mmCIF file of N, CA and C in Angstrom:
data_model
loop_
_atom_site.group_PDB
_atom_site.id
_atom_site.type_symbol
_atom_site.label_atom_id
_atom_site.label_comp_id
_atom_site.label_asym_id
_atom_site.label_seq_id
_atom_site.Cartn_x
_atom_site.Cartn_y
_atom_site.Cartn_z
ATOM 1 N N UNK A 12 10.113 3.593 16.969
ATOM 2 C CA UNK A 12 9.555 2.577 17.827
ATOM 3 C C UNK A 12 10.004 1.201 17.349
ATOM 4 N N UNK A 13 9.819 0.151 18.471
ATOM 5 C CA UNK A 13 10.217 -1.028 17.790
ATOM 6 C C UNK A 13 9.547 -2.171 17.068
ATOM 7 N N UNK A 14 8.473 -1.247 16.837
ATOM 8 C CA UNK A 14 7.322 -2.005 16.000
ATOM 9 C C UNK A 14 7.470 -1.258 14.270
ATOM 10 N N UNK A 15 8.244 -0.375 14.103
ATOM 11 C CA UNK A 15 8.697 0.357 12.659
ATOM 12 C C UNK A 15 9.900 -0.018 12.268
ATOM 13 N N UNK A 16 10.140 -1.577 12.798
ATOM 14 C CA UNK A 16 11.659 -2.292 12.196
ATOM 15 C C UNK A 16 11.285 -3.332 11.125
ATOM 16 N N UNK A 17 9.931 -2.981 10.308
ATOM 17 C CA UNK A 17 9.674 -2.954 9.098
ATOM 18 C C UNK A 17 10.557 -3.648 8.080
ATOM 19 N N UNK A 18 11.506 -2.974 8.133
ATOM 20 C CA UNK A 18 12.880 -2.953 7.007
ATOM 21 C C UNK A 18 13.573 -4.088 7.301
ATOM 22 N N UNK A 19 13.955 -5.053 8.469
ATOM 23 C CA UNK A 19 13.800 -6.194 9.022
ATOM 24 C C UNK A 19 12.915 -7.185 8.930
ATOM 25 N N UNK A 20 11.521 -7.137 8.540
ATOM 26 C CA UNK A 20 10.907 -8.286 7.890
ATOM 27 C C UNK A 20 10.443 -8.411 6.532
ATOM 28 N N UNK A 21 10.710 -7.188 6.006
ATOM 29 C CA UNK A 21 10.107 -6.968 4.827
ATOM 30 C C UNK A 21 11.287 -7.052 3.548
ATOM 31 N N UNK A 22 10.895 -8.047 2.374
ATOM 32 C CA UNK A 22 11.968 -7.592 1.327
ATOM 33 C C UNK A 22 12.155 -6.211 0.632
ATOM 34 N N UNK A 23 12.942 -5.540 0.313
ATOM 35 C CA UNK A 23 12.868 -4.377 -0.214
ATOM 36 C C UNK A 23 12.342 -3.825 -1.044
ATOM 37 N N UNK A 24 11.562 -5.018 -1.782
ATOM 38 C CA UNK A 24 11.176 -4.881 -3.481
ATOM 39 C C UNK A 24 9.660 -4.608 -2.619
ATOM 40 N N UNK A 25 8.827 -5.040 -1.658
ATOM 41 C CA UNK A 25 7.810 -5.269 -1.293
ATOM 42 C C UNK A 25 7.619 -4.235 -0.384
ATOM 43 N N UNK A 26 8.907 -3.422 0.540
ATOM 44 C CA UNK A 26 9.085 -2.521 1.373
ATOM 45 C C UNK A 26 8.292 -1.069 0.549
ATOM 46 N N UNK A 27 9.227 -0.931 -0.581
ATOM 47 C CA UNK A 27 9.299 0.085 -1.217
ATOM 48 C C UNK A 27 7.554 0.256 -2.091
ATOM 49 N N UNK A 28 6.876 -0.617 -1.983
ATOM 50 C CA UNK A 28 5.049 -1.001 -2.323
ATOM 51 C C UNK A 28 4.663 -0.642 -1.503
ATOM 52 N N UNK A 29 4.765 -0.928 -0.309
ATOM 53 C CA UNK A 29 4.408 -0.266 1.073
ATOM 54 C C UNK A 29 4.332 1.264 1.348
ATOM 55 N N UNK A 30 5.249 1.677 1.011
ATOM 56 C CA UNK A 30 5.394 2.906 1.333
ATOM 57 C C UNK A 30 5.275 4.087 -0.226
ATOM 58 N N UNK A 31 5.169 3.194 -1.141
ATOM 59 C CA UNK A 31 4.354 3.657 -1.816
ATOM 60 C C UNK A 31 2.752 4.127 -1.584
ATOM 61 N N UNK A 32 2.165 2.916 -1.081
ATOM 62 C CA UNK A 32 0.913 2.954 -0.553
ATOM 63 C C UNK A 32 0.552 3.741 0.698
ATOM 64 N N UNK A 33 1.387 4.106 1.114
ATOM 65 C CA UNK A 33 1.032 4.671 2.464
ATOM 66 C C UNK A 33 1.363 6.306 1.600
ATOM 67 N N UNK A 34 2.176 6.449 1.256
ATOM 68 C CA UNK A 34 2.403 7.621 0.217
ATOM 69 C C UNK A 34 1.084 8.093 -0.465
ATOM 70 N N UNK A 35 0.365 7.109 -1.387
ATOM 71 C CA UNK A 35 -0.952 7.245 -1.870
ATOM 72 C C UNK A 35 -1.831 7.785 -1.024
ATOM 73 N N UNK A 36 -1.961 7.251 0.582
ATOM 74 C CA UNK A 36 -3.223 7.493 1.530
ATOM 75 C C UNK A 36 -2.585 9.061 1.796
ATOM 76 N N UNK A 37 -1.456 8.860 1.684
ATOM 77 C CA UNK A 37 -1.590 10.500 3.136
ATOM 78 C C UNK A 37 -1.350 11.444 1.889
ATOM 79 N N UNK A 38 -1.190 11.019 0.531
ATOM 80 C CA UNK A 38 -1.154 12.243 -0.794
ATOM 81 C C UNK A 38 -3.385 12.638 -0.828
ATOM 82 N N UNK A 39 -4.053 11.788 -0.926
ATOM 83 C CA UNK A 39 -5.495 11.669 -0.922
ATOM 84 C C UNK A 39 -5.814 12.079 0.327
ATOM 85 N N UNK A 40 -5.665 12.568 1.242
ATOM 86 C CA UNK A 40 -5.572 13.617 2.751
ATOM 87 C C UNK A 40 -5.787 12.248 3.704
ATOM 88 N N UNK A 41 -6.159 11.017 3.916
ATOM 89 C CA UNK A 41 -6.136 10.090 5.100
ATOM 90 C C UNK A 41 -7.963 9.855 4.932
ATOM 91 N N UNK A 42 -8.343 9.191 6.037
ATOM 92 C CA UNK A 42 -9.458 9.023 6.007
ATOM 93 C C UNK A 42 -9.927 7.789 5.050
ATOM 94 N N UNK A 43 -11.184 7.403 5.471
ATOM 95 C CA UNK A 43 -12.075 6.759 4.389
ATOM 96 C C UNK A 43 -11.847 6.853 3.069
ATOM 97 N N UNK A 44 -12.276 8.617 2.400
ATOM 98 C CA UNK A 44 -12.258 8.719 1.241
ATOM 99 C C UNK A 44 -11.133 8.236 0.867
ATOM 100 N N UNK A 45 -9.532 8.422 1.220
ATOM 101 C CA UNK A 45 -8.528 8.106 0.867
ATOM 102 C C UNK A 45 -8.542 6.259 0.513
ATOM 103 N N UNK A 46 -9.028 5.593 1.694
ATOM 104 C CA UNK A 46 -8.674 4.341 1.800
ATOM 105 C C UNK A 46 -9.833 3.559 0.479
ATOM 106 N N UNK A 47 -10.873 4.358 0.418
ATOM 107 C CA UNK A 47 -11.623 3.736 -0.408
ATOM 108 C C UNK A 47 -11.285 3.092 -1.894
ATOM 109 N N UNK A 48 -10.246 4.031 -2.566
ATOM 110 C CA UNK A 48 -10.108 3.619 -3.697
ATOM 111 C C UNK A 48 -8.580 2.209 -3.892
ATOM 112 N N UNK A 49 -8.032 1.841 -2.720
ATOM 113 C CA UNK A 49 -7.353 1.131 -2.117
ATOM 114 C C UNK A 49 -7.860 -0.040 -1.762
ATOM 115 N N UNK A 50 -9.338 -0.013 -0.861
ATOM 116 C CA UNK A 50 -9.871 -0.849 -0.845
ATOM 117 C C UNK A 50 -10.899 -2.138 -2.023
ATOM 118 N N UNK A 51 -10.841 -0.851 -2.619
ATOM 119 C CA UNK A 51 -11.904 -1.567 -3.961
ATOM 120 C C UNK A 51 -10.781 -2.405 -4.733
ATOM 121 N N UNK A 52 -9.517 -1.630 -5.121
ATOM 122 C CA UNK A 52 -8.731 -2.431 -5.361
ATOM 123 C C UNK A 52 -7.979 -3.654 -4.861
ATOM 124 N N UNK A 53 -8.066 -3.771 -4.052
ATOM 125 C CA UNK A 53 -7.787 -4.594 -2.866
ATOM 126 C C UNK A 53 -8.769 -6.002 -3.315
ATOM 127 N N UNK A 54 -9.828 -5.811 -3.612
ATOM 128 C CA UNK A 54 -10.906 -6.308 -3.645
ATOM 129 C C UNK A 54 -10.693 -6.908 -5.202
ATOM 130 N N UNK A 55 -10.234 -6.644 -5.573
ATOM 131 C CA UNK A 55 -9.947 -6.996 -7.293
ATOM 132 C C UNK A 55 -9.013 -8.216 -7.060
ATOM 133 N N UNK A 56 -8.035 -8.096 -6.170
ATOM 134 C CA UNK A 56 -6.667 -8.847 -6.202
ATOM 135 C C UNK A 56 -6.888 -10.294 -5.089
ATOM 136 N N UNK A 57 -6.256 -11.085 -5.642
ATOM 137 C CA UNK A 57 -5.955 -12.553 -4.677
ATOM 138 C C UNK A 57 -4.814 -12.561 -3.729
ATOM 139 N N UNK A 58 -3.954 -11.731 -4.047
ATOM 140 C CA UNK A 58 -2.615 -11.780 -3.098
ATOM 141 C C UNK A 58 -2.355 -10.332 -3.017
ATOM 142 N N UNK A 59 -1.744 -10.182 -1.527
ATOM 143 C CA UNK A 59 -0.959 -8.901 -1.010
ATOM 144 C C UNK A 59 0.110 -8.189 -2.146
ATOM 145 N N UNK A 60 0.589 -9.265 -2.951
ATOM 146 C CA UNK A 60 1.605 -9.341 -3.720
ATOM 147 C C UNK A 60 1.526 -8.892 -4.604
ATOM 148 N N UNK A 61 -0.114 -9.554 -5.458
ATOM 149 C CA UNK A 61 -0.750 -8.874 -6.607
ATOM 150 C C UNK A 61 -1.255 -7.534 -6.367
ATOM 151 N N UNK A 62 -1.969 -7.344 -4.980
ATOM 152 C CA UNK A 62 -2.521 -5.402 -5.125
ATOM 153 C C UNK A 62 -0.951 -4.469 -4.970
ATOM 154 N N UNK A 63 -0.154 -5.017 -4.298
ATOM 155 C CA UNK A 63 0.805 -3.935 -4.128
ATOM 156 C C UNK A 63 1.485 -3.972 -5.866
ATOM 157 N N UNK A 64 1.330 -4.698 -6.632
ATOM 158 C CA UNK A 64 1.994 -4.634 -8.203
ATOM 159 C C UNK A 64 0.888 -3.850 -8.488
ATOM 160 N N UNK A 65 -0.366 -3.709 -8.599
ATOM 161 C CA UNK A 65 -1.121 -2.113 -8.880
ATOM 162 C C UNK A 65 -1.041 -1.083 -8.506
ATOM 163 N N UNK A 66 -0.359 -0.608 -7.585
ATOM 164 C CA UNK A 66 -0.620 0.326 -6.834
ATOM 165 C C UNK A 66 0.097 1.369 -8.213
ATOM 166 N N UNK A 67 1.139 1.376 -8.954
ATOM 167 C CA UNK A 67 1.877 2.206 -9.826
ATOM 168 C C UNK A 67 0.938 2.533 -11.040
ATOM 169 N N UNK A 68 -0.493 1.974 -11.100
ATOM 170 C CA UNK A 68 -1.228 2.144 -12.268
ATOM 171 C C UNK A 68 -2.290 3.231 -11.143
ATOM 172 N N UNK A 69 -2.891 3.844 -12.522
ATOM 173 C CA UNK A 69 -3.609 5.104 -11.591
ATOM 174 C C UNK A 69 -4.632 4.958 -11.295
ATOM 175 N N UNK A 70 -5.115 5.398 -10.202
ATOM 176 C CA UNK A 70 -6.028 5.291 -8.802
ATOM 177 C C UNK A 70 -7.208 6.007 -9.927
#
């Protein structure tokens, strides 16, 4: 679709966080429970920039 041209606005270093993270939700089966431990972290961080540099430390 032309809303998954992603790879076009996104730098690669920040792409590849992304899909890390989306990797994380659908490895934890989807849902709430999944998003929850994402969210709390989320909640820790000041920038998009700073939670996606956690995402490689364990959930």
């Amino acid at each position: 679709s032309g809303t998954r041209r992603e790879e076009l606005l996104i730098e690669d270093v920040t792409l590849q966080k992304v899909w890390t993270m989306r990797r994380m939700i659908d490895a934890l089966g989807g849902g709430m429970d999944a998003l929850q431990p994402l969210l709390e972290r989320l909640s820790r961080t000041r920038t998009n920039d700073e939670f996606l540099s956690t995402l490689h430390l364990s959930m």
